[in-house]
Coordinates of C-alpha atoms in Angstrom, one line a residue:
M384 CA 0.0 -0.4 -0.1
N385 CA 1.8 2.9 -0.9
R386 CA 1.7 6.8 1.0
N387 CA -1.4 7.7 -0.3
S388 CA -3.2 5.1 0.5
L389 CA -2.0 5.2 4.2
E390 CA -2.6 8.7 4.7
A391 CA -6.0 8.1 3.5
R392 CA -7.2 5.6 6.0
L393 CA -5.3 7.4 8.6
I394 CA -7.0 10.7 8.2
T395 CA -10.6 8.6 8.0
S396 CA -9.5 6.1 11.4
L397 CA -8.8 9.6 13.1
T398 CA -11.8 11.1 12.3
D399 CA -13.8 7.9 13.2
A400 CA -12.2 7.8 16.8
Y401 CA -12.4 11.5 17.9
A402 CA -16.1 10.7 17.0
R403 CA -16.0 7.7 19.1
T404 CA -14.4 9.6 22.1
S405 CA -17.2 11.2 24.5
A406 CA -18.8 7.9 24.1
V407 CA -16.1 5.5 24.9
A408 CA -14.8 8.0 28.0
L409 CA -18.6 7.7 29.1
H410 CA -19.1 4.3 28.8
S411 CA -15.6 3.5 31.1
M412 CA -16.4 5.9 33.3
R413 CA -19.8 3.5 34.0
W414 CA -17.1 0.6 34.4
A415 CA -15.0 2.0 37.1
N416 CA -18.1 3.5 39.1
W417 CA -19.5 0.5 38.9
T418 CA -16.6 -1.7 40.4
L419 CA -17.0 0.9 43.1
L420 CA -20.3 -0.7 44.2
D421 CA -20.6 -4.0 45.9
A422 CA -22.0 -5.9 43.2
V423 CA -21.4 -9.5 41.8
E424 CA -22.9 -8.8 38.2
P425 CA -22.3 -6.1 36.2
P426 CA -25.5 -4.3 34.6
Q427 CA -26.3 -6.0 30.9
D428 CA -26.5 -2.4 29.6
L429 CA -22.7 -2.3 30.2
I430 CA -21.4 -5.4 29.4
D431 CA -23.9 -4.7 25.5
D432 CA -22.0 -1.6 25.4
D433 CA -18.2 -2.8 25.9
E434 CA -19.4 -4.9 22.9
T435 CA -21.0 -1.5 20.9
L436 CA -19.1 1.3 22.8
F437 CA -15.3 -0.3 24.2
K438 CA -14.4 -3.5 22.3
P439 CA -14.9 -1.1 18.4
F440 CA -12.6 1.8 19.7
K441 CA -10.3 -0.4 20.5
Q442 CA -9.7 -2.0 17.3
L443 CA -10.1 0.9 15.6
T444 CA -7.1 2.8 17.9
D445 CA -4.9 -0.5 17.1
S446 CA -6.1 -0.1 13.8
I447 CA -4.5 3.5 14.1
Y448 CA -1.0 2.4 15.8
L449 CA -0.3 -0.1 12.8
T450 CA -1.4 2.3 10.1
T451 CA 1.0 5.0 11.4
L452 CA 3.7 2.5 11.5
A453 CA 3.5 1.3 8.4
L454 CA 3.2 5.1 6.7
L455 CA 6.1 5.8 8.9
E456 CA 8.1 2.4 7.4
T457 CA 6.6 3.7 3.8
V458 CA 8.3 6.7 4.3
N459 CA 11.4 5.4 5.7
L460 CA 12.5 6.4 8.4
P461 CA 13.5 4.8 10.2
T462 CA 14.8 6.5 13.6
L463 CA 11.1 7.8 13.6
I464 CA 9.6 4.5 13.7
D465 CA 12.5 4.1 16.7
Q466 CA 10.6 7.3 18.5
F467 CA 7.6 6.0 17.5
K468 CA 7.6 2.6 19.6
H469 CA 9.0 4.4 22.3
I470 CA 5.8 6.7 22.6
F471 CA 3.3 4.7 22.1
G472 CA 4.7 0.8 22.6
P473 CA 6.9 -1.5 21.1
T474 CA 4.4 -3.3 20.0
L475 CA 0.3 -3.0 19.5
D476 CA -0.7 -4.4 23.0
A477 CA 2.3 -3.5 25.0
Q478 CA 1.3 0.0 25.9
P479 CA -2.9 -0.4 27.1
T480 CA -3.2 3.4 27.4
R481 CA -4.9 4.0 24.3
T482 CA -8.5 3.2 25.7
V483 CA -6.5 5.6 28.8
F484 CA -8.9 8.7 29.2
D485 CA -8.9 12.3 30.6
V486 CA -10.7 15.4 30.8
D487 CA -10.2 18.7 29.3
T488 CA -10.2 21.2 32.7
E489 CA -11.4 24.1 30.3
T490 CA -13.8 22.6 28.3
G491 CA -14.9 19.2 30.8
E492 CA -14.6 17.2 27.7
Y493 CA -12.9 13.5 27.3
Y494 CA -10.7 13.3 25.3
S495 CA -8.0 11.0 24.6
P496 CA -4.4 11.3 25.6
F497 CA -3.4 8.9 22.5
L498 CA -5.0 10.6 20.2
T499 CA -3.9 13.8 20.7
D500 CA -0.3 12.9 21.2
L501 CA -0.2 10.9 17.9
S502 CA -1.4 13.8 16.1
R503 CA 1.2 16.2 17.6
F504 CA 3.5 13.0 16.8
L505 CA 2.5 12.8 13.3
A506 CA 1.9 17.1 12.6
S507 CA 5.7 17.3 13.6
I508 CA 6.9 15.5 11.3
G509 CA 4.3 17.5 8.3
I510 CA 1.6 15.0 8.3
S511 CA -1.5 16.9 9.0
T512 CA -4.6 14.4 11.1
D513 CA -7.0 17.5 9.7
A514 CA -9.3 15.0 7.8
K515 CA -10.9 18.9 6.1
A516 CA -7.5 19.6 5.6
Y517 CA -6.8 16.9 4.3
Y518 CA -9.3 16.0 1.9
A519 CA -9.1 19.2 0.3
Q520 CA -5.6 18.3 -0.5
A521 CA -6.8 14.8 -2.2
G522 CA -9.6 16.9 -3.6
V523 CA -7.1 18.8 -6.0
K524 CA -5.7 16.0 -6.6
Y525 CA -8.4 14.2 -8.8
L526 CA -9.5 18.0 -9.8
E527 CA -5.6 17.7 -11.3
N528 CA -6.1 14.6 -12.5
I529 CA -9.6 15.4 -14.7
L530 CA -7.6 18.2 -15.9
N531 CA -4.4 16.1 -17.1
N532 CA -7.2 14.1 -19.2
T533 CA -9.3 17.1 -21.2
A534 CA -8.5 15.6 -24.7
M535 CA -9.9 12.5 -23.8
I536 CA -12.8 14.0 -21.7
I537 CA -14.0 15.3 -24.9
H538 CA -12.7 12.9 -27.5
N539 CA -15.3 10.0 -25.5
S540 CA -17.6 12.7 -25.5
G541 CA -17.7 12.3 -29.3
N542 CA -18.6 16.5 -29.6
A543 CA -16.2 18.6 -31.9
V544 CA -15.3 21.8 -30.5
S545 CA -14.1 25.3 -31.5
S546 CA -14.2 27.3 -28.3
E547 CA -13.2 28.0 -25.1
A548 CA -17.3 27.8 -24.0
Q549 CA -17.5 24.3 -26.0
V550 CA -14.0 23.1 -24.5
Y551 CA -14.7 23.7 -21.0
N552 CA -18.5 22.8 -20.6
S553 CA -16.7 19.4 -21.8
V554 CA -15.3 19.2 -18.9
K555 CA -17.2 20.8 -16.1
Q556 CA -20.1 17.9 -16.6
V557 CA -17.3 15.6 -15.5
I558 CA -15.8 18.3 -12.5
E559 CA -19.7 18.5 -11.3
A560 CA -19.5 15.0 -11.6
V561 CA -16.9 15.1 -8.6
F562 CA -17.6 17.9 -7.1
P563 CA -21.2 19.2 -6.7
D564 CA -21.0 22.3 -5.5
T565 CA -19.2 23.2 -8.9
A566 CA -23.5 23.5 -10.3
K567 CA -23.8 27.1 -8.6
P568 CA -20.3 28.7 -7.6
R569 CA -20.4 32.3 -6.8
S570 CA -17.1 34.1 -6.4
N571 CA -16.6 38.1 -5.4
F572 CA -13.9 39.0 -8.0
I573 CA -15.2 42.5 -8.5
K574 CA -13.0 44.6 -9.8
L575 CA -13.9 49.1 -10.5
A576 CA -13.9 48.0 -14.4
Q577 CA -15.6 44.5 -14.5
E578 CA -16.8 41.3 -12.3
Y579 CA -14.0 38.5 -13.5
K580 CA -15.8 35.2 -14.1
P581 CA -13.6 31.9 -14.4
D582 CA -14.9 28.8 -16.0
I583 CA -15.6 26.6 -13.3
L584 CA -15.5 27.3 -9.6
I585 CA -15.4 24.6 -7.1
P586 CA -15.8 26.4 -4.0
S587 CA -14.6 23.0 -1.7
I588 CA -11.5 23.2 -3.0
A589 CA -11.3 26.8 -2.8
T590 CA -10.6 26.3 -6.6
A591 CA -11.1 28.0 -10.0
V592 CA -10.7 27.1 -13.6
E593 CA -10.1 29.4 -16.1
Y594 CA -9.6 27.5 -20.3
K595 CA -7.8 29.1 -23.5
Y596 CA -8.7 27.6 -26.8
A597 CA -5.8 28.4 -29.0
T598 CA -5.4 27.3 -33.1
T599 CA -2.5 29.0 -33.9
P600 CA 0.6 29.4 -32.0
E601 CA 0.1 33.2 -32.2
K602 CA -3.2 33.1 -30.3
L603 CA -2.0 30.5 -27.4
K604 CA 1.0 33.2 -26.8
A605 CA -1.3 35.6 -26.4
T606 CA -3.8 34.0 -24.5
I607 CA -0.9 32.9 -22.0
G608 CA -0.6 37.0 -22.1
Q609 CA -4.4 37.7 -21.5
I610 CA -4.3 35.5 -18.5
A611 CA -1.3 37.4 -17.3
E612 CA -3.3 40.6 -17.7
D613 CA -6.1 39.0 -15.6
V614 CA -4.5 37.3 -12.5
L615 CA -4.4 40.5 -10.5
G616 CA -8.3 40.1 -11.2
Y617 CA -8.4 37.7 -9.4
T618 CA -8.1 38.4 -6.4
G619 CA -10.8 39.6 -3.1
D620 CA -12.1 36.6 -2.5
D621 CA -11.1 34.5 0.3
D622 CA -13.2 31.3 -1.4
Y623 CA -10.8 31.3 -3.8
R624 CA -6.8 30.4 -3.6
L625 CA -5.7 28.1 -6.1
F626 CA -5.7 29.2 -9.4
Y627 CA -5.8 27.1 -12.8
A628 CA -5.4 28.3 -16.4
V629 CA -6.0 25.4 -18.9
F630 CA -4.5 25.9 -22.1
Y631 CA -6.3 23.7 -25.3
V632 CA -5.0 23.7 -28.7
T633 CA -6.2 21.5 -31.5
D634 CA -2.2 20.5 -32.4
D635 CA 1.2 20.9 -30.7
L636 CA 1.5 24.3 -31.1
I637 CA 4.8 25.0 -29.8
G638 CA 5.5 21.9 -27.0
K639 CA 5.3 21.2 -23.7
E640 CA 9.1 22.5 -23.0
R641 CA 8.1 26.3 -24.8
F642 CA 5.2 26.4 -23.2
N643 CA 6.5 25.9 -20.0
A644 CA 9.4 28.4 -20.7
I645 CA 7.0 31.3 -21.6
W646 CA 4.9 30.4 -18.6
K647 CA 7.5 30.9 -16.7
E648 CA 8.8 34.5 -17.6
K649 CA 5.1 35.4 -17.1
N650 CA 5.9 35.0 -13.7
F651 CA 3.2 34.0 -12.4
P652 CA 2.0 33.9 -8.2
Q653 CA 2.4 30.4 -6.7
N654 CA -1.4 29.5 -6.6
W655 CA -1.4 29.4 -10.2
R656 CA -0.6 26.2 -12.2
A657 CA -1.1 25.7 -16.1
F658 CA -1.4 23.1 -18.6
Y659 CA -1.0 22.8 -22.0
I660 CA -3.4 20.4 -23.3
V661 CA -3.3 18.8 -26.7
G662 CA -6.5 18.1 -28.7
R663 CA -6.7 14.4 -29.9

C-alpha cells in the first residue's frame, strides 16, 4: 500500500476515533463507578456497551497504531519509527493506554491522550491529521487528474470543439460529477472596470479554473499574456486560493517545453498552475 492510501486510511480512522471518544469515555467511567459498588454481576447494559462501544474503539486505535507504523516504514523514517515505538509502545499490546481517557480542565470534555499525542507526533513530521485539509488536498489531486485528461474527455464525448466554451463545458460535466458544489458557485472577483468570472469554480477545494482555446501559436502566446494580465483581477475573494489555467490546443503548436518556458517568464504567482493540453 502506498503513502497516499495509508494517509487516507489513517485520516479516516482518526476522524472516526475522535467522533467515538466521548461515548467510549463515558462508558469507561460507568465501568469505573460500578467497580466501586459491592455488586456481583455488572448490569447488562454495561456488558452490551462493551460490545458496541469499547471493543470497536479498541479495534480502531489498534488499526491507527499499525497504520501509522506502516506509514512511517513506507516513507522510510527508521529514526522516527524508534521514537514512535518509544512513545506509543514497541508492540501493539505493549501499551494499553490507547483506551485511557482524560478530562480537559477548561472545557470539561473527555479526550484521548493517545489520539492527541499521535496527532502532535504526526504534525511534527509534516503529516496533517486534519480531515478537512487532507480531503481538500486529495480533491485537488482529483481535479488535476481531470484537467490533465481534458483531451480524452472531449474525445470520448464525441463532440467537436471550436471555442473555449465548448471545451470547458465538456469538462465541467465531469467536474460537477466529482464536485457537486461546482454547479452554482459564487465569487467576489469584482473590480472597478469589470467582474472576473472564471469558467469553473469549485468552492469545496477553494479552486478556480480558467480555460483557453487556441489554434495557432500566436493565439496561444496571446492567451498566456491575457491570463497574466488578468491575474490581479482574481483577488479579493478569500474563498478561492488556487487557480488553474488550462490551455487546450488542436495541435501541438509550440511543444510543452516551450509552453512551460513562456509560462515561467510571465512570473505567475505560486498559487497559479498551468496545463498545456493537446487535443486528440
